Coordinates of C-alpha atoms (C1' of nucleotides) in Angstrom, one line a residue:
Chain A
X1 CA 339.5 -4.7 -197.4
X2 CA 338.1 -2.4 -194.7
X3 CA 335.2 0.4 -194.4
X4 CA 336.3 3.6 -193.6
X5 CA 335.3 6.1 -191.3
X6 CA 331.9 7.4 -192.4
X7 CA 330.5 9.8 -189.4
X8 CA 332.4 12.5 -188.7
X9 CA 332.0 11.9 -185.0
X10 CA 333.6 9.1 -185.1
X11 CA 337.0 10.4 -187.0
X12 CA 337.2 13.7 -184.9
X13 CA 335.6 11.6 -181.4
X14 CA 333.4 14.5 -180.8
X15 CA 330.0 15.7 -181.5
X16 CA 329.6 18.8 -180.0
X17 CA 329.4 20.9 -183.1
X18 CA 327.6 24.3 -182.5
X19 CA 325.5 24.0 -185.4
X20 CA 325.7 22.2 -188.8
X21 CA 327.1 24.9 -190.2
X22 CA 329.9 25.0 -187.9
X23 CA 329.9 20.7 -188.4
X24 CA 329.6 21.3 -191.8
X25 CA 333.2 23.2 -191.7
X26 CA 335.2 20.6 -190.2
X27 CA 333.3 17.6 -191.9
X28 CA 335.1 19.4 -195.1
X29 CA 338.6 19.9 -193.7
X30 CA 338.0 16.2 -192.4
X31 CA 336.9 15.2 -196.4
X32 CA 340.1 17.4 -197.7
X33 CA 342.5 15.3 -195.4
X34 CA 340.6 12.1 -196.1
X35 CA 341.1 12.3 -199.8
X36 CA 344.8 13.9 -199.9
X37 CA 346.0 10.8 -197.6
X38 CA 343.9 8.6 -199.7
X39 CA 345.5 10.1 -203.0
X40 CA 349.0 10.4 -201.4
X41 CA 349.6 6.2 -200.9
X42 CA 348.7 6.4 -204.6
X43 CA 351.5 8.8 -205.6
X44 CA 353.9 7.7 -203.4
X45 CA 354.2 4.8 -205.2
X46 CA 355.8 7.0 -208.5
X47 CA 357.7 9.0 -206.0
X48 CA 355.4 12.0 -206.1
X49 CA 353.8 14.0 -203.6
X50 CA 350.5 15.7 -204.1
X51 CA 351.6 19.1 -204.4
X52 CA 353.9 17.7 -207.1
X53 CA 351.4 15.9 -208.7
X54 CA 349.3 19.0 -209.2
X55 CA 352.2 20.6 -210.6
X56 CA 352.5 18.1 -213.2
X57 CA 348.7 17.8 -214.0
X58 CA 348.6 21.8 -214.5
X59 CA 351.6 21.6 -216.9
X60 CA 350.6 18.8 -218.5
X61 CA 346.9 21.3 -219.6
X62 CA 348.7 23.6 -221.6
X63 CA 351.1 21.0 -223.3
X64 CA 353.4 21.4 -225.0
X65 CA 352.9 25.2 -224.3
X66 CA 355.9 25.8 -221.4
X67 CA 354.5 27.9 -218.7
X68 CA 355.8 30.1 -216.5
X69 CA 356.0 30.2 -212.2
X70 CA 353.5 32.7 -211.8
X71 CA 350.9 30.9 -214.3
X72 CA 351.2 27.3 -212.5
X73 CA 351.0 29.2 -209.0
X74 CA 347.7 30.8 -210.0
X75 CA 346.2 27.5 -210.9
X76 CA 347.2 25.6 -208.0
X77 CA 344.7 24.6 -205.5
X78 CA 346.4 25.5 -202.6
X79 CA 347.1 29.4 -203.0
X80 CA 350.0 29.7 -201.2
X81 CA 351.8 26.9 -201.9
X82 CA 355.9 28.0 -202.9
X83 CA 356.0 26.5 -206.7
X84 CA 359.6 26.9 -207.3
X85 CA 360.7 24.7 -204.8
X86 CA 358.4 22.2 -205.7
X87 CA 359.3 22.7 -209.4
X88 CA 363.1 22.1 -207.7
X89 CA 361.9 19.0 -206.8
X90 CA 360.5 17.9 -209.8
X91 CA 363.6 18.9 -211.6
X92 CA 365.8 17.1 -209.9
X93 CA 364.1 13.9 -210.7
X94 CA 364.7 15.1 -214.5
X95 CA 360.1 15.0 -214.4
X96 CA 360.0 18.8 -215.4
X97 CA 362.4 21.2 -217.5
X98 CA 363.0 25.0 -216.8
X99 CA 364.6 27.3 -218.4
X100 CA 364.4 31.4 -219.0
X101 CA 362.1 32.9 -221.1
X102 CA 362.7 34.1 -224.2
X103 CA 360.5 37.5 -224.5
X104 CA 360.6 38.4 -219.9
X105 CA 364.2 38.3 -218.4
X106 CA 362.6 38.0 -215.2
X107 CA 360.5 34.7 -215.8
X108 CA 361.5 30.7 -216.1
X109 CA 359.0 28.4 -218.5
X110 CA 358.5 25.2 -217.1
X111 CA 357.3 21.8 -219.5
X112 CA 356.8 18.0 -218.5
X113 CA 359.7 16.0 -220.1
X114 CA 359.4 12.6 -221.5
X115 CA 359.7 10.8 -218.6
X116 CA 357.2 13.5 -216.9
X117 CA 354.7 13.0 -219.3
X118 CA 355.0 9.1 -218.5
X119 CA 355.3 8.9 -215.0
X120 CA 352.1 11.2 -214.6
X121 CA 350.0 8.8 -217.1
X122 CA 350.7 6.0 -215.1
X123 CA 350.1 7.9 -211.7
X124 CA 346.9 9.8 -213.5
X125 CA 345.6 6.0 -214.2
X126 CA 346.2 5.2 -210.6
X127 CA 344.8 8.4 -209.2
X128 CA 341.5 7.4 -211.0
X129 CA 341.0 4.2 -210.5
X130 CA 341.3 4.9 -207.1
X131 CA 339.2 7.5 -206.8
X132 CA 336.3 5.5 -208.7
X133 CA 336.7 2.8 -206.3
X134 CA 336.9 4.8 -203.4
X135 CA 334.0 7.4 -204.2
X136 CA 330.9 6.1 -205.0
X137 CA 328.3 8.9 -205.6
X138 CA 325.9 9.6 -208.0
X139 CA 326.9 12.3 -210.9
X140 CA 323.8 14.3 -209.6
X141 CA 324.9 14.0 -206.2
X142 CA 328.3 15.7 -206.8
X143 CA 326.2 18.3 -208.7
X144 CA 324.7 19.1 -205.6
X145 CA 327.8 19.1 -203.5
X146 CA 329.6 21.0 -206.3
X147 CA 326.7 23.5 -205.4
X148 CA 326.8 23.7 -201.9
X149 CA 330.4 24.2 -201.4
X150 CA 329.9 27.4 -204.3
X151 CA 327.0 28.5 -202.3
X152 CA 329.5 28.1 -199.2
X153 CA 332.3 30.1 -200.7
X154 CA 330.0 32.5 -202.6
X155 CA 329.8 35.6 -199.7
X156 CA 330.6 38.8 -199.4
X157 CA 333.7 39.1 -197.1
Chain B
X1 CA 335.1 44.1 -198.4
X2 CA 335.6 42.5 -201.5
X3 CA 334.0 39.0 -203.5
X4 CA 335.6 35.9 -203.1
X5 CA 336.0 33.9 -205.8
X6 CA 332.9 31.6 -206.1
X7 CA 333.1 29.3 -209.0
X8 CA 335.7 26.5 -208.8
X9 CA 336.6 27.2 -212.4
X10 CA 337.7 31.2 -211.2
X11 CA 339.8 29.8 -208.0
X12 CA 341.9 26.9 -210.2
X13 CA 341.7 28.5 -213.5
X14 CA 340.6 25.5 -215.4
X15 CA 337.0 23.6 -216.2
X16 CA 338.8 20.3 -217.7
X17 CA 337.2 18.2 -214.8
X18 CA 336.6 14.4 -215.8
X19 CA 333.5 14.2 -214.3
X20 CA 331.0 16.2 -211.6
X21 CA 332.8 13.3 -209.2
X22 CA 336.5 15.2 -209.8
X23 CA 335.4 18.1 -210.0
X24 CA 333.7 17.8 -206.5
X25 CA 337.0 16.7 -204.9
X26 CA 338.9 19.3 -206.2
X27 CA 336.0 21.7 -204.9
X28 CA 336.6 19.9 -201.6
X29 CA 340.4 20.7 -201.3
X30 CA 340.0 24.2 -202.4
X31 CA 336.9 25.0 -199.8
X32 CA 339.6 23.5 -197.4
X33 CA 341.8 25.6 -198.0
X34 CA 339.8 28.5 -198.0
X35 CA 338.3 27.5 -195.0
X36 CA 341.7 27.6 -193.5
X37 CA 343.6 30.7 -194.9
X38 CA 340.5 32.4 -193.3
X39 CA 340.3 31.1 -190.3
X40 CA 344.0 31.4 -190.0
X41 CA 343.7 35.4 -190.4
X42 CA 342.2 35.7 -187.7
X43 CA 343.9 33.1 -185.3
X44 CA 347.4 35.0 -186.6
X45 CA 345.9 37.9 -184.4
X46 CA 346.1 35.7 -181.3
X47 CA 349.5 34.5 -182.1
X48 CA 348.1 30.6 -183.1
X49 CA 348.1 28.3 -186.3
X50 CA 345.2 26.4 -187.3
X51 CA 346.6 23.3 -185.6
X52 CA 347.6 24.7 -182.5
X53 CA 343.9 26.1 -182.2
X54 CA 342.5 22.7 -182.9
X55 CA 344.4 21.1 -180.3
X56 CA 343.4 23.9 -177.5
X57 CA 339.9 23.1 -178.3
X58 CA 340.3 19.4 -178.1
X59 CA 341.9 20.3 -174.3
X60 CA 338.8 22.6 -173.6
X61 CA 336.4 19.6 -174.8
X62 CA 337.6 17.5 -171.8
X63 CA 338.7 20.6 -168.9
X64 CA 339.2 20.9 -166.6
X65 CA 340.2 17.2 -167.0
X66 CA 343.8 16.3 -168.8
X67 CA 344.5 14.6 -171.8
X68 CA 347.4 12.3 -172.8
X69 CA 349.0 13.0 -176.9
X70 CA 347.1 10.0 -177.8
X71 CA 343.8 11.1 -177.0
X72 CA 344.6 14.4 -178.5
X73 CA 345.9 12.9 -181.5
X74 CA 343.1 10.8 -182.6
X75 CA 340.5 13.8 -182.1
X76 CA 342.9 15.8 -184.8
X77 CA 340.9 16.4 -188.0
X78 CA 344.0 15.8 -189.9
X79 CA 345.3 12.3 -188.4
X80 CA 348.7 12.8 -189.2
X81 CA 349.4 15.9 -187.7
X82 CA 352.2 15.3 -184.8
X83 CA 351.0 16.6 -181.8
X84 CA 353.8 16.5 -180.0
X85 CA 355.4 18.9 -181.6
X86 CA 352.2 21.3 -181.6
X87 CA 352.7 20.7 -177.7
X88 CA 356.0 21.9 -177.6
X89 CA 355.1 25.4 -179.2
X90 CA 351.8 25.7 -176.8
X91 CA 354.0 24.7 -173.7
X92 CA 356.6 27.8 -174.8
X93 CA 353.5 30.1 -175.2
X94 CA 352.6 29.2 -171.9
X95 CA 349.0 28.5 -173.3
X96 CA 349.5 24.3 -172.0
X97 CA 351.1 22.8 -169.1
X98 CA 352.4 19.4 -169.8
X99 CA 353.4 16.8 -167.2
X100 CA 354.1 13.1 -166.4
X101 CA 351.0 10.7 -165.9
X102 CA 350.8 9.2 -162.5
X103 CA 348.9 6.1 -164.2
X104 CA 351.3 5.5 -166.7
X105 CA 355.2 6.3 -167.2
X106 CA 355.2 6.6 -171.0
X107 CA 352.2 9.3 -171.1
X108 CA 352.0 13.1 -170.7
X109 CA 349.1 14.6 -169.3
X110 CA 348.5 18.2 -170.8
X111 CA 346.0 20.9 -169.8
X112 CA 344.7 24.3 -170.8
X113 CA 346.9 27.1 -168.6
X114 CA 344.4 29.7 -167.5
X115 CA 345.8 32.0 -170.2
X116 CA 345.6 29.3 -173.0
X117 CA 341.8 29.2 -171.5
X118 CA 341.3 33.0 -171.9
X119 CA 343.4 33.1 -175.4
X120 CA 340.9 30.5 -176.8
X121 CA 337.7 32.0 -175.6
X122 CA 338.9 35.2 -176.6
X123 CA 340.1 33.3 -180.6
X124 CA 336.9 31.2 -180.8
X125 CA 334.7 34.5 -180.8
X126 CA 337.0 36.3 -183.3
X127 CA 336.9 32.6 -185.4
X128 CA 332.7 32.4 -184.8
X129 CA 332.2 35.7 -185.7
X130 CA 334.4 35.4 -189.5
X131 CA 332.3 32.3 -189.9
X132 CA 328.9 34.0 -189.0
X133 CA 329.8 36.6 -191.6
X134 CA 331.4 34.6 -194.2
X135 CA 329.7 31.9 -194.3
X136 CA 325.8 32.5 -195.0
X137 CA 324.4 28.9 -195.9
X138 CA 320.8 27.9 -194.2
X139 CA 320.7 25.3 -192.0
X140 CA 319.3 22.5 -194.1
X141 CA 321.9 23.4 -196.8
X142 CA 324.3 22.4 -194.4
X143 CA 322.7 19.3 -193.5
X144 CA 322.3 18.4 -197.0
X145 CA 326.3 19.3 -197.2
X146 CA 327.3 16.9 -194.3
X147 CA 325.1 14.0 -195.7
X148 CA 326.8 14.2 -199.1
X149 CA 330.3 14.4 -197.8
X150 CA 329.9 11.6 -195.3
X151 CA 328.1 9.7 -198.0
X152 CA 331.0 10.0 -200.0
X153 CA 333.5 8.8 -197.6
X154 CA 331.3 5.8 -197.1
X155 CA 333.1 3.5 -199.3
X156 CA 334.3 0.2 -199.3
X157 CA 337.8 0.4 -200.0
Chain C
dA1 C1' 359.4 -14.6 -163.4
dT2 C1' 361.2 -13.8 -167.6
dT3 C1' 360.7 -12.8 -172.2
dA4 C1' 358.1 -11.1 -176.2
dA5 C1' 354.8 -7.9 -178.1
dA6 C1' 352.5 -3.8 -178.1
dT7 C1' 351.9 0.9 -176.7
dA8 C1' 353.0 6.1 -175.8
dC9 C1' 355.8 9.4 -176.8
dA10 C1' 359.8 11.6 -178.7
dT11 C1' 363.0 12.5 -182.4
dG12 C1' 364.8 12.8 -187.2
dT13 C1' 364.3 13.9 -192.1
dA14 C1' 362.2 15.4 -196.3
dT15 C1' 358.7 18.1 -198.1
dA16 C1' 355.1 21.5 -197.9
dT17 C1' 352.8 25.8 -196.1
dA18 C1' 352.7 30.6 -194.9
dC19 C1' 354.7 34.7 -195.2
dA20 C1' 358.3 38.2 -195.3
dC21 C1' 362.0 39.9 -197.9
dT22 C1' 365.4 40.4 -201.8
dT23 C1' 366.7 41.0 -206.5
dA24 C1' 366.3 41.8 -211.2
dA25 C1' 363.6 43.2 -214.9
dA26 C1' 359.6 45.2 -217.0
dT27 C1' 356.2 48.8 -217.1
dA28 C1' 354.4 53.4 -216.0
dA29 C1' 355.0 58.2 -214.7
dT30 C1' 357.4 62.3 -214.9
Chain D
dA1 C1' 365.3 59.7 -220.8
dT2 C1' 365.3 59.1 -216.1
dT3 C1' 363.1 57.7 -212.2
dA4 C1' 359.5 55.2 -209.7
dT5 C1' 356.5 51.5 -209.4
dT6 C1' 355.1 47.0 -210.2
dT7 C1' 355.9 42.4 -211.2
dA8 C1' 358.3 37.6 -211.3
dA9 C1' 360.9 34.7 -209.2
dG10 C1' 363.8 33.2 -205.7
dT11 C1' 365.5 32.9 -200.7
dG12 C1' 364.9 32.6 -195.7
dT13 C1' 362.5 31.2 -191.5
dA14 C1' 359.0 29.1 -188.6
dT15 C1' 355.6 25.8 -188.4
dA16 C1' 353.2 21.7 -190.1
dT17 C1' 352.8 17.2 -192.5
dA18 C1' 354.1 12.5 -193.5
dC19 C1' 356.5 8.9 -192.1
dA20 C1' 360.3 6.1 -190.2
dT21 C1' 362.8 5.1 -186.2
dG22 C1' 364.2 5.0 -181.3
dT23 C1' 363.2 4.4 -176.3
dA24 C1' 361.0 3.5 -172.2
dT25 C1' 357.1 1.3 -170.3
dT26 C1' 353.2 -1.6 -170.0
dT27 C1' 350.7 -5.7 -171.2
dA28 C1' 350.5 -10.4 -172.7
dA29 C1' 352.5 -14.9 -173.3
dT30 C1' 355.3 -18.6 -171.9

DNA sequence: ATTAAATACATGTATATACACTTAAATAAT
DNA sequence: ATTATTTAAGTGTATATACATGTATTTAAT
């Protein structure tokens, strides 16, 4: 039992920020890190990476529908993340199927198998047990937060 | 100029969140990835990654002082990230000098070059500038923002 | 003083990211 | 109908992440 690093001048050693907004930035790439490595000792534990995990987690939201590379990719949360070879992965350990699609030549379908749909119900369990022990704030509070990171995003570039 | 995609929902193509808690960590790890693919645009101009960036501006923290790996590695926003490595492709840009401590035997002591010093001045504008414009949040939004995020890293786990 | 433990860094491996490029197939344009 | 364009997926390469291991050196213990 220990209490984790709660000021982000503590984890990065440094406080000169040039303004909160610039603070702001790097306490959310700290936060990203933070939870991945916190999620990752979870998954590790069913043999999964993150990146696989949110393979499996998109898949298993259209169940038993298969789905195809291009409609996974567009869902994940890291754009540019290269799904076949994670779907590779996950094939060889027999978690997902592919084959081709029936009405495009040019597309694979992907679905969980059996022991996909298992191994991701266990790891799912895991994932939020953890995350309820480990993040403790108020349902209005991640309202907020849920705001300020749209509000942060929501600019014309 | 175009809109970015603002709502979570948009960006992952899904609103099946479990709570306001989930969906706030997955509107974490997106905004961290946005964060980056952005900033790395404009770093890829100056020839750097996101990480090789960070470290610089860990060495200019502490110029015209040196810095051993250790020090630099436990400033890293992402912990894990092997410096080292990061080194060795600074050291071939010529952007860092690295050399043997005189204190101790096992450390290397590395240090801006004076072009590393003028490629990070010149990247840190480019980088402020894409921030000024894309990210238009007040200041007390982004105080609010940094409370909530180290609020919810303050856990007991 | 010698040995044991801890530390700093480097190296190795598997996976992921970022992005350019290739190939085949589907769609649009003529 | 033929050609051109676009699209879907896969491949290749450089870098990064995550983590285990190796090696030299320093510190602590005896």
């Amino acid at each position: 039992m220990y209490f984790c690093i709660v000021k982000l001048e503590q984890a990065i050693q440094s406080n000169k920020f040039k303004n909160e907004m610039h603070k702001a930035s790097l306490n959310i790439l700290y936060t990203a890190w933070w939870l991945k490595t916190q999620m990752s000792k979870v998954l590790k534990e069913f043999g999964l990476t993150h990146e696989q995990y949110n393979v499996m987690r998109i898949l298993k939201g259209k169940y038993p529908e298969q789905m195809c590379v291009k409609d996974i990719s567009c869902r994940m949360i890291e754009k540019s993340s290269n799904v076949p070879r994670i779907i590779d992965r996950l094939v060889l350990k027999k978690l997902v199927k592919r084959a081709d699609s029936p009405t495009d030549k040019r597309e694979t379908v992907i679905t969980l198998t059996q022991a996909g749909i298992a191994v991701l119900a266990a790891s799912t369990e895991s994932v939020n047990q953890l995350m309820e022990q480990m993040v403790q704030i108020e349902t209005q509070e991640a309202q907020e937060l849920n705001r300020l990171l749209e509000r942060m995003r929501g600019t014309e570039v």
